[in-house]
Short mmCIF file of C-alpha atoms in Angstrom, two decimals:
data_model
loop_
_atom_site.label_atom_id
_atom_site.label_comp_id
_atom_site.label_asym_id
_atom_site.label_seq_id
_atom_site.Cartn_x
_atom_site.Cartn_y
_atom_site.Cartn_z
CA MET Q 1322 39.99 46.90 62.32
CA SER Q 1323 42.00 45.30 65.33
CA ILE Q 1324 44.55 47.14 66.66
CA GLU Q 1325 47.84 45.91 69.07
CA PRO Q 1326 48.63 48.87 70.79
CA CYS Q 1327 52.06 48.22 71.64
CA LYS Q 1328 53.30 46.63 68.10
CA VAL Q 1329 51.56 49.70 66.33
CA LEU Q 1330 53.68 52.29 69.13
CA ARG Q 1331 57.08 50.47 68.32
CA ALA Q 1332 56.32 50.41 64.48
CA MET Q 1333 55.93 54.01 64.20
CA PHE Q 1334 59.00 54.52 66.32
CA ASP Q 1335 61.08 52.39 63.78
CA GLU Q 1336 59.64 54.29 60.93
CA ALA Q 1337 60.32 57.68 62.30
CA VAL Q 1338 64.61 56.73 63.22
CA GLY Q 1339 64.38 54.47 60.00
CA ALA Q 1340 63.16 57.86 57.74
CA ALA Q 1341 66.18 60.03 59.25
CA LEU Q 1342 68.91 56.98 58.22
CA PRO Q 1343 71.53 58.95 56.60
CA SER Q 1344 71.97 56.13 53.88
CA LEU Q 1345 68.39 58.19 52.97
CA ARG Q 1346 68.99 61.56 53.49
CA VAL Q 1347 72.69 62.39 52.09
CA PRO Q 1348 73.19 61.16 48.91
CA ALA Q 1349 70.47 63.88 47.60
CA TYR Q 1350 72.60 66.71 49.60
CA LEU Q 1351 76.14 66.26 48.55
CA PRO Q 1352 77.45 69.49 46.45
CA PRO Q 1353 79.38 69.07 43.26
CA PRO Q 1354 83.09 67.71 43.72
CA PRO Q 1355 85.48 70.91 43.74
CA ARG Q 1356 88.69 71.44 41.48
CA GLY Q 1357 90.65 71.41 45.15
CA ARG Q 1358 90.71 69.01 47.82
CA THR Q 1359 87.75 67.39 49.72
CA ILE Q 1360 88.16 67.40 53.42
CA VAL Q 1361 85.42 65.59 55.16
CA VAL Q 1362 84.93 66.56 59.05
CA GLY Q 1363 82.38 66.08 61.36
CA ALA Q 1364 81.00 65.35 64.86
CA GLY Q 1365 77.59 63.88 66.47
CA LYS Q 1366 75.87 60.69 66.94
CA ALA Q 1367 74.92 60.65 63.23
CA SER Q 1368 78.21 61.49 61.48
CA ALA Q 1369 79.95 58.09 61.01
CA LEU Q 1370 76.64 56.59 59.38
CA MET Q 1371 76.76 60.22 57.54
CA ALA Q 1372 80.61 59.54 56.51
CA LYS Q 1373 79.91 56.12 55.07
CA ALA Q 1374 77.36 57.29 53.13
CA VAL Q 1375 79.32 59.89 51.70
CA GLU Q 1376 82.13 57.81 50.76
CA GLU Q 1377 79.50 55.46 48.97
CA ASN Q 1378 78.12 58.15 47.03
CA TRP Q 1379 81.26 60.31 46.37
CA PRO Q 1380 82.59 60.25 42.75
CA GLY Q 1381 86.07 61.84 43.85
CA PRO Q 1382 88.55 61.44 46.00
CA LEU Q 1383 88.31 62.87 49.57
CA THR Q 1384 89.71 62.40 53.08
CA GLY Q 1385 88.85 63.25 56.74
CA LEU Q 1386 87.99 62.94 60.19
CA ILE Q 1387 84.63 62.03 61.97
CA VAL Q 1388 84.28 61.90 66.02
CA THR Q 1389 81.63 60.03 67.29
CA ARG Q 1390 79.79 58.76 70.23
CA ASP Q 1391 81.16 55.34 71.74
CA GLY Q 1392 79.53 52.39 70.04
CA HIS Q 1393 78.31 54.54 67.07
CA SER Q 1394 80.92 54.21 64.66
CA VAL Q 1395 80.87 51.99 61.56
CA PRO Q 1396 83.28 51.14 58.86
CA CYS Q 1397 84.96 53.52 56.54
CA SER Q 1398 87.78 53.34 54.11
CA ARG Q 1399 88.55 56.46 53.41
CA ILE Q 1400 87.05 58.69 56.32
CA GLU Q 1401 88.44 58.09 59.58
CA ILE Q 1402 86.33 57.53 62.39
CA VAL Q 1403 86.95 57.74 65.99
CA GLU Q 1404 84.60 57.77 69.36
CA ALA Q 1405 84.54 59.74 72.49
CA SER Q 1406 82.67 60.58 75.49
CA HIS Q 1407 79.12 61.56 75.36
CA PRO Q 1408 77.41 63.82 76.88
CA VAL Q 1409 80.33 64.98 78.94
CA PRO Q 1410 83.03 65.69 77.24
CA ASP Q 1411 86.90 63.51 77.40
CA ALA Q 1412 90.23 63.59 76.46
CA ARG Q 1413 89.78 61.29 72.77
CA GLY Q 1414 87.14 64.48 71.69
CA LEU Q 1415 89.80 67.23 72.62
CA ALA Q 1416 92.32 65.39 70.45
CA ALA Q 1417 89.94 64.66 67.81
CA ALA Q 1418 89.02 68.36 67.62
CA GLN Q 1419 92.69 69.29 67.50
CA ARG Q 1420 93.14 67.25 64.66
CA ILE Q 1421 90.11 68.17 62.73
CA ARG Q 1422 90.81 71.76 63.36
CA SER Q 1423 94.53 70.76 62.13
CA LEU Q 1424 92.97 69.30 58.59
CA ILE Q 1425 91.41 72.81 57.68
CA ASP Q 1426 94.58 74.89 58.23
CA GLY Q 1427 95.65 76.18 55.04
CA LEU Q 1428 92.95 75.40 52.76
CA GLY Q 1429 92.65 77.62 49.35
CA PRO Q 1430 89.51 78.81 47.56
CA ASP Q 1431 89.29 75.69 45.44
CA ASP Q 1432 88.88 73.56 48.05
CA LEU Q 1433 85.71 72.11 49.78
CA VAL Q 1434 85.32 71.07 53.60
CA LEU Q 1435 81.93 68.96 53.65
CA ALA Q 1436 81.19 69.32 57.62
CA LEU Q 1437 78.55 66.17 58.46
CA ILE Q 1438 77.05 67.58 61.71
CA SER Q 1439 74.44 66.25 64.13
CA GLY Q 1440 73.25 66.14 67.88
CA GLY Q 1441 76.02 65.17 70.55
CA GLY Q 1442 78.49 67.38 68.67
CA SER Q 1443 78.56 69.70 71.32
CA ALA Q 1444 80.28 67.24 73.58
CA LEU Q 1445 82.17 65.16 70.93
CA LEU Q 1446 83.71 68.13 69.09
CA THR Q 1447 85.59 69.77 72.62
CA LEU Q 1448 88.44 72.22 72.03
CA PRO Q 1449 88.38 74.64 75.08
CA ALA Q 1450 88.92 78.45 74.48
CA PRO Q 1451 92.34 80.03 74.93
CA GLY Q 1452 92.73 79.74 79.03
CA LEU Q 1453 90.25 77.45 79.89
CA THR Q 1454 90.74 73.45 80.07
CA LEU Q 1455 89.01 69.97 79.38
CA GLU Q 1456 88.26 69.62 82.96
CA ASP Q 1457 86.46 73.30 83.07
CA LYS Q 1458 84.31 72.21 80.09
CA GLN Q 1459 83.62 68.76 81.62
CA ALA Q 1460 82.55 70.50 85.06
CA ILE Q 1461 80.20 73.17 82.96
CA ASN Q 1462 78.84 70.40 81.22
CA ALA Q 1463 77.89 68.07 84.17
CA ALA Q 1464 76.41 70.83 85.76
CA LEU Q 1465 74.14 72.40 82.87
CA LEU Q 1466 73.18 68.64 82.09
CA ARG Q 1467 71.52 68.29 85.95
CA SER Q 1468 70.13 72.11 85.83
CA GLY Q 1469 67.38 71.71 83.65
CA ALA Q 1470 68.80 74.14 81.04
CA SER Q 1471 67.11 73.47 77.77
CA ILE Q 1472 69.46 72.21 74.85
CA GLY Q 1473 69.46 76.10 73.38
CA GLU Q 1474 70.90 77.16 76.79
CA MET Q 1475 73.53 74.70 77.20
CA ASN Q 1476 74.50 75.12 73.76
CA ILE Q 1477 74.72 78.98 73.87
CA VAL Q 1478 77.16 78.47 76.91
CA ARG Q 1479 79.02 75.81 75.13
CA LYS Q 1480 79.53 77.84 72.11
CA HIS Q 1481 81.34 80.79 74.35
CA LEU Q 1482 83.67 78.21 76.18
CA SER Q 1483 84.76 76.74 72.71
CA ALA Q 1484 87.52 77.76 69.93
CA ILE Q 1485 85.66 75.49 67.21
CA LYS Q 1486 81.81 75.57 68.20
CA GLY Q 1487 79.71 79.14 67.37
CA GLY Q 1488 81.27 79.12 63.75
CA HIS Q 1489 84.53 79.07 64.46
CA LEU Q 1490 85.16 75.93 62.71
CA ALA Q 1491 83.88 77.27 59.13
CA ALA Q 1492 86.22 80.68 59.95
CA ALA Q 1493 89.04 78.82 60.42
CA ALA Q 1494 88.29 77.05 56.93
CA HIS Q 1495 88.26 80.32 55.05
CA PRO Q 1496 88.61 81.40 52.08
CA ALA Q 1497 87.88 77.27 51.26
CA GLN Q 1498 84.17 76.57 50.55
CA VAL Q 1499 82.47 75.12 53.47
CA VAL Q 1500 79.17 72.96 53.03
CA THR Q 1501 77.05 71.49 56.01
CA LEU Q 1502 74.97 68.80 56.44
CA LEU Q 1503 72.85 68.72 59.31
CA ILE Q 1504 70.57 66.46 61.13
CA SER Q 1505 69.06 68.21 63.47
CA ASP Q 1506 68.19 67.59 66.92
CA VAL Q 1507 67.09 70.70 68.55
CA PRO Q 1508 63.47 72.26 68.66
CA GLY Q 1509 63.05 74.39 66.09
CA ASP Q 1510 66.03 73.05 64.08
CA ASP Q 1511 68.01 76.28 64.54
CA PRO Q 1512 71.26 75.30 62.66
CA ALA Q 1513 73.31 77.44 65.25
CA LEU Q 1514 72.47 75.22 68.09
CA ILE Q 1515 72.60 72.13 66.30
CA ALA Q 1516 75.82 70.59 67.78
CA SER Q 1517 76.69 74.18 68.87
CA GLY Q 1518 76.80 75.42 65.15
CA PRO Q 1519 80.60 74.92 64.69
CA THR Q 1520 80.10 76.10 60.97
CA VAL Q 1521 77.28 79.07 61.69
CA ALA Q 1522 77.28 82.34 62.76
CA ASP Q 1523 76.18 82.71 66.17
CA PRO Q 1524 73.57 85.13 67.04
CA SER Q 1525 74.38 84.96 70.88
CA THR Q 1526 76.95 86.30 73.21
CA PHE Q 1527 78.67 85.90 76.20
CA ALA Q 1528 76.27 87.95 77.95
CA ASP Q 1529 73.90 85.66 76.89
CA ALA Q 1530 75.74 82.75 78.32
CA ALA Q 1531 76.74 84.22 81.26
CA ALA Q 1532 72.68 85.15 81.91
CA VAL Q 1533 71.87 81.24 81.48
CA LEU Q 1534 74.45 80.47 84.22
CA LYS Q 1535 73.23 82.61 86.31
CA LYS Q 1536 69.63 81.58 85.73
CA TYR Q 1537 70.52 78.15 87.00
CA GLY Q 1538 72.92 79.12 89.33
CA ILE Q 1539 76.06 78.15 88.19
CA THR Q 1540 78.99 79.32 90.11
CA GLU Q 1541 81.50 77.12 89.39
CA PRO Q 1542 84.13 76.51 87.73
CA ARG Q 1543 85.49 80.25 88.60
CA SER Q 1544 87.97 79.94 85.51
CA VAL Q 1545 84.56 79.95 83.41
CA ILE Q 1546 82.34 82.29 85.03
CA GLU Q 1547 85.45 84.76 84.60
CA HIS Q 1548 86.02 83.40 80.93
CA LEU Q 1549 82.41 84.91 80.61
CA ASN Q 1550 82.71 87.97 81.89
CA ARG Q 1551 85.91 88.87 80.14
CA ALA Q 1552 84.10 88.54 77.01
CA LYS Q 1553 87.08 88.40 74.70
CA GLY Q 1554 86.99 86.90 71.30
CA GLU Q 1555 83.09 86.89 70.57
CA THR Q 1556 81.74 84.14 68.34
CA PRO Q 1557 81.87 85.03 64.25
CA LYS Q 1558 78.42 86.72 63.52
CA ALA Q 1559 76.54 86.92 60.33
CA ASP Q 1560 78.44 89.73 58.43
CA ASP Q 1561 81.80 87.81 59.01
CA VAL Q 1562 83.42 87.85 56.02
CA ARG Q 1563 85.16 84.49 56.97
CA LEU Q 1564 81.65 82.76 57.08
CA SER Q 1565 80.98 84.13 53.31
CA ARG Q 1566 81.45 81.01 51.73
CA ALA Q 1567 79.51 78.83 53.87
CA GLN Q 1568 76.23 76.83 53.49
CA THR Q 1569 74.13 74.75 55.26
CA ASN Q 1570 71.75 72.23 54.68
CA THR Q 1571 69.42 70.53 56.89
CA ILE Q 1572 68.91 66.99 55.74
CA ALA Q 1573 66.30 65.47 58.62
CA ALA Q 1574 64.91 66.87 61.31
CA PRO Q 1575 62.16 65.82 63.75
CA GLN Q 1576 59.13 66.95 61.14
CA LEU Q 1577 60.01 64.63 58.63
CA SER Q 1578 59.74 61.75 61.24
CA LEU Q 1579 56.52 62.52 62.87
CA GLU Q 1580 55.31 62.51 59.12
CA ALA Q 1581 56.64 59.11 58.37
CA ALA Q 1582 55.37 57.74 61.89
CA ALA Q 1583 51.85 59.37 60.96
CA GLU Q 1584 51.89 57.38 57.60
CA VAL Q 1585 52.46 54.21 59.67
CA ALA Q 1586 49.37 54.92 61.65
CA ARG Q 1587 47.15 55.86 58.82
CA LYS Q 1588 47.84 52.69 57.23
CA THR Q 1589 47.01 50.74 60.42
CA GLY Q 1590 43.54 52.63 60.66
CA VAL Q 1591 44.23 55.12 63.09
CA THR Q 1592 44.15 59.02 62.66
CA PRO Q 1593 47.18 60.81 63.53
CA LEU Q 1594 47.40 64.19 65.23
CA ILE Q 1595 50.90 65.86 64.89
CA LEU Q 1596 50.50 68.45 68.14
CA GLY Q 1597 54.26 69.59 67.55
CA ASP Q 1598 57.88 69.03 66.40
CA ALA Q 1599 59.55 71.22 68.78
CA LEU Q 1600 57.60 70.67 72.36
CA GLU Q 1601 60.19 71.74 75.39
CA GLY Q 1602 60.02 72.14 79.18
CA GLU Q 1603 60.13 69.54 82.06
CA ALA Q 1604 59.78 66.34 81.29
CA ARG Q 1605 56.72 65.44 84.01
CA GLU Q 1606 54.81 68.66 83.46
CA VAL Q 1607 54.70 67.62 79.50
CA GLY Q 1608 53.70 64.36 80.77
CA ARG Q 1609 50.79 65.74 82.57
CA VAL Q 1610 49.43 68.46 79.66
CA MET Q 1611 49.60 65.33 77.53
CA ALA Q 1612 47.95 63.16 79.84
CA GLY Q 1613 44.76 66.01 80.45
CA ILE Q 1614 44.76 65.80 76.10
CA ALA Q 1615 44.54 61.92 76.14
CA ARG Q 1616 41.85 61.77 78.85
CA GLN Q 1617 39.67 64.44 76.55
CA THR Q 1618 40.33 61.96 73.51
CA VAL Q 1619 39.37 58.92 75.42
CA LEU Q 1620 36.23 60.42 77.11
CA ARG Q 1621 34.97 63.11 74.64
CA GLY Q 1622 36.16 62.12 71.47
CA GLN Q 1623 38.27 65.77 71.22
CA PRO Q 1624 40.03 67.13 69.43
CA VAL Q 1625 39.84 63.87 67.02
CA ARG Q 1626 37.77 60.66 67.86
CA PRO Q 1627 39.40 57.51 68.31
CA PRO Q 1628 41.01 55.54 67.29
CA VAL Q 1629 43.86 58.09 67.14
CA VAL Q 1630 47.55 58.78 67.89
CA LEU Q 1631 48.86 61.95 69.49
CA LEU Q 1632 52.54 62.40 68.00
CA SER Q 1633 55.01 64.82 69.20
CA GLY Q 1634 58.95 65.65 69.21
CA GLY Q 1635 61.02 68.12 70.56
CA GLU Q 1636 63.53 67.94 73.80
CA THR Q 1637 62.26 68.16 77.40
CA THR Q 1638 64.19 68.39 79.99
CA VAL Q 1639 64.83 66.82 83.41
CA THR Q 1640 66.12 68.54 86.48
CA VAL Q 1641 67.58 65.82 88.83
CA LYS Q 1642 67.06 66.32 92.52
CA GLY Q 1643 66.59 62.43 93.40
CA LYS Q 1644 69.11 59.70 93.19
CA GLY Q 1645 67.74 58.07 90.13
CA ARG Q 1646 69.27 57.55 86.37
CA GLY Q 1647 67.24 60.45 84.97
CA GLY Q 1648 66.22 60.18 81.22
CA ARG Q 1649 63.76 62.95 80.01
CA ASN Q 1650 61.70 60.23 78.03
CA VAL Q 1651 60.98 57.75 80.62
CA GLU Q 1652 60.56 60.68 83.25
CA PHE Q 1653 57.78 62.08 80.36
CA LEU Q 1654 56.15 58.64 80.69
CA LEU Q 1655 56.05 58.02 84.37
CA SER Q 1656 54.46 61.23 84.86
CA LEU Q 1657 52.10 60.66 81.59
CA ALA Q 1658 51.02 57.08 83.66
CA ILE Q 1659 50.50 58.51 86.76
CA GLU Q 1660 48.00 61.44 85.61
CA LEU Q 1661 46.42 58.33 83.48
CA ASP Q 1662 46.04 55.86 86.31
CA GLY Q 1663 44.98 53.14 84.35
CA LEU Q 1664 42.37 55.05 82.21
CA GLN Q 1665 41.54 52.01 79.54
CA ASN Q 1666 42.24 52.38 75.91
CA VAL Q 1667 45.32 54.48 76.48
CA PHE Q 1668 49.15 53.14 75.07
CA ALA Q 1669 52.19 55.55 74.88
CA LEU Q 1670 55.44 55.07 73.92
CA ALA Q 1671 58.21 57.73 74.40
CA GLY Q 1672 62.03 57.30 73.25
CA ASP Q 1673 64.86 59.11 71.73
CA THR Q 1674 65.95 58.39 68.32
CA ASP Q 1675 69.45 57.95 68.85
CA GLY Q 1676 68.43 55.15 70.99
CA VAL Q 1677 70.12 56.57 74.30
CA ASP Q 1678 67.59 58.52 77.03
CA GLY Q 1679 69.89 60.42 78.91
CA ALA Q 1680 73.10 58.88 79.71
CA GLU Q 1681 71.26 55.27 79.60
CA GLU Q 1682 71.53 52.49 76.56
CA ILE Q 1683 67.69 52.57 76.44
CA ALA Q 1684 65.59 54.71 74.19
CA GLY Q 1685 62.81 55.24 76.44
CA ALA Q 1686 59.78 52.75 77.14
CA ILE Q 1687 56.17 51.90 76.81
CA VAL Q 1688 53.13 52.41 78.93
CA THR Q 1689 49.92 50.43 79.00
CA PRO Q 1690 46.72 50.81 81.07
CA ASP Q 1691 48.00 48.55 83.58
CA THR Q 1692 51.31 49.82 84.32
CA LEU Q 1693 50.82 51.16 87.46
CA ALA Q 1694 49.03 48.24 88.55
CA ARG Q 1695 51.96 45.77 87.67
CA ALA Q 1696 54.32 47.94 89.31
CA LYS Q 1697 52.26 47.78 92.63
CA GLN Q 1698 52.35 44.07 92.33
CA LEU Q 1699 55.97 44.33 92.24
CA GLY Q 1700 55.71 46.52 95.20
CA ILE Q 1701 56.96 49.58 93.15
CA ASP Q 1702 55.85 52.98 93.98
CA ALA Q 1703 55.42 55.08 90.91
CA ASN Q 1704 55.47 58.62 92.50
CA ALA Q 1705 58.31 57.51 94.90
CA SER Q 1706 60.40 56.41 91.30
CA LEU Q 1707 59.12 59.84 89.47
CA ALA Q 1708 60.64 61.81 92.61
CA ASP Q 1709 63.61 60.48 92.28
CA ASN Q 1710 64.08 60.72 88.85
CA ASP Q 1711 64.19 57.06 88.60
CA GLY Q 1712 62.24 56.48 85.56
CA HIS Q 1713 64.46 54.42 84.08
CA SER Q 1714 64.64 51.75 86.91
CA PHE Q 1715 60.82 51.81 86.90
CA PHE Q 1716 60.12 50.28 83.42
CA GLU Q 1717 63.38 48.31 83.50
CA ALA Q 1718 61.33 46.45 86.41
CA LEU Q 1719 58.10 45.86 84.53
CA GLY Q 1720 60.16 44.95 81.37
CA ASP Q 1721 58.40 47.63 79.31
CA GLN Q 1722 61.93 49.29 77.81
CA VAL Q 1723 62.30 49.92 74.47
CA ILE Q 1724 66.02 49.20 73.59
CA THR Q 1725 67.35 49.81 70.11
CA GLY Q 1726 71.00 49.79 70.39
CA PRO Q 1727 72.70 52.90 68.85
CA THR Q 1728 70.55 53.89 65.78
CA ARG Q 1729 73.35 56.21 64.37
CA THR Q 1730 71.03 58.86 63.70
CA ASN Q 1731 69.24 61.90 65.84
CA VAL Q 1732 66.01 63.74 65.12
CA ASN Q 1733 65.68 64.32 68.88
CA ASP Q 1734 62.34 62.83 71.17
CA PHE Q 1735 59.70 60.87 69.81
CA ARG Q 1736 55.96 60.70 71.55
CA ALA Q 1737 53.24 58.84 70.80
CA ILE Q 1738 49.89 58.21 72.76
CA LEU Q 1739 47.79 55.86 70.86
CA ILE Q 1740 43.95 55.83 72.49
CA THR Q 1741 42.43 52.83 70.67
CA ALA Q 1742 38.83 53.53 71.46
CA ARG Q 1743 36.29 55.77 73.75
CA ASN Q 1744 35.97 54.40 76.80
CA GLU Q 1745 32.56 52.56 77.72
CA GLY Q 1746 30.10 54.85 78.97
CA ALA Q 1747 31.51 57.94 77.98
CA ALA Q 1748 29.38 57.67 74.61
CA ASN Q 1749 26.33 59.68 76.06
CA ARG Q 1750 28.36 62.38 78.01
CA PRO Q 1751 27.44 65.79 77.79
#
């Protein structure tokens, strides 16, 4: 069977995104309408499309407010959609969080809060804890984003600087019923980490948050450090009575999307091998490891004989030390390409399923066996680009970016390494 590698890779990525679209996932998880009011609130890159799916399938009256990333809104008739900044919060996100908090005040046991939460909600749903300011939150978010901290570590800090994350939103809605629909963008699909868990009990502590900042040498702003050290007003825990009527459903997750991509591979005559849906670590180090697996596959036919595609999800990190534009998927791919060094029959695609890699409106990119050769012809040094954390400029120059626009869903990163055949001369290797 003839394989067009780049087309197959893009088809798998598109199917992975499509499998997580709210229009497909929301309807089956909607609760029965309550005797009282239905208030829809939420935050995240997928939340607007989730709200639209709720409106199209909800049998009774409802009202609400959703905050999503700039460019990710969709028209809704009963639920208000507002946009705010991501990944660093802004005043619009603060205003939206204040309004959401007001919407759920004074609810009774017959009322329902339907919370629509997805990745990106940590930055979008911004309500500083007493004594902190929006500027404090902006400064600490920027520092964390550049530090190389994992998404889990960042969210531990965010929850302890917030009056709405880490279960505070659900606690404020008590005694109303709270049903949360989650689209997971975190390794392991822990509800307490998705958008910093505004409706979920938080097992972490102020001490944990302070330890994250110490680990990465973050010492400013002082107001944040002092707030964490005071450790007053701990986040709601699992035994908090205010969370007794809170229910959480994860409606889409990375594993679901990897399985959808695997089915595309099978139909193309390619064996899929899912390596994991929660891979973490420095993007360039993951690239080196994946290159080693790909090399073993193309030269030895192990762990699976080609044609095969190595699929993985999760969220790597980039410790920005250069002057480049960052982006964990393009950094992964650039490292992979350098390690493969033109190895024939190996192609790869990596992209963020929300369509945004880092702070760029680019989902990711594609690597082919001639990636380094074409770069050299253009006078581009791949190693220098990697050292400068500038994968986006590298793949932009080659015309190999994957651009989707806002997908309005978010199940984290998608990585696919396609090995089309064993290399000639490798068949008789011991």
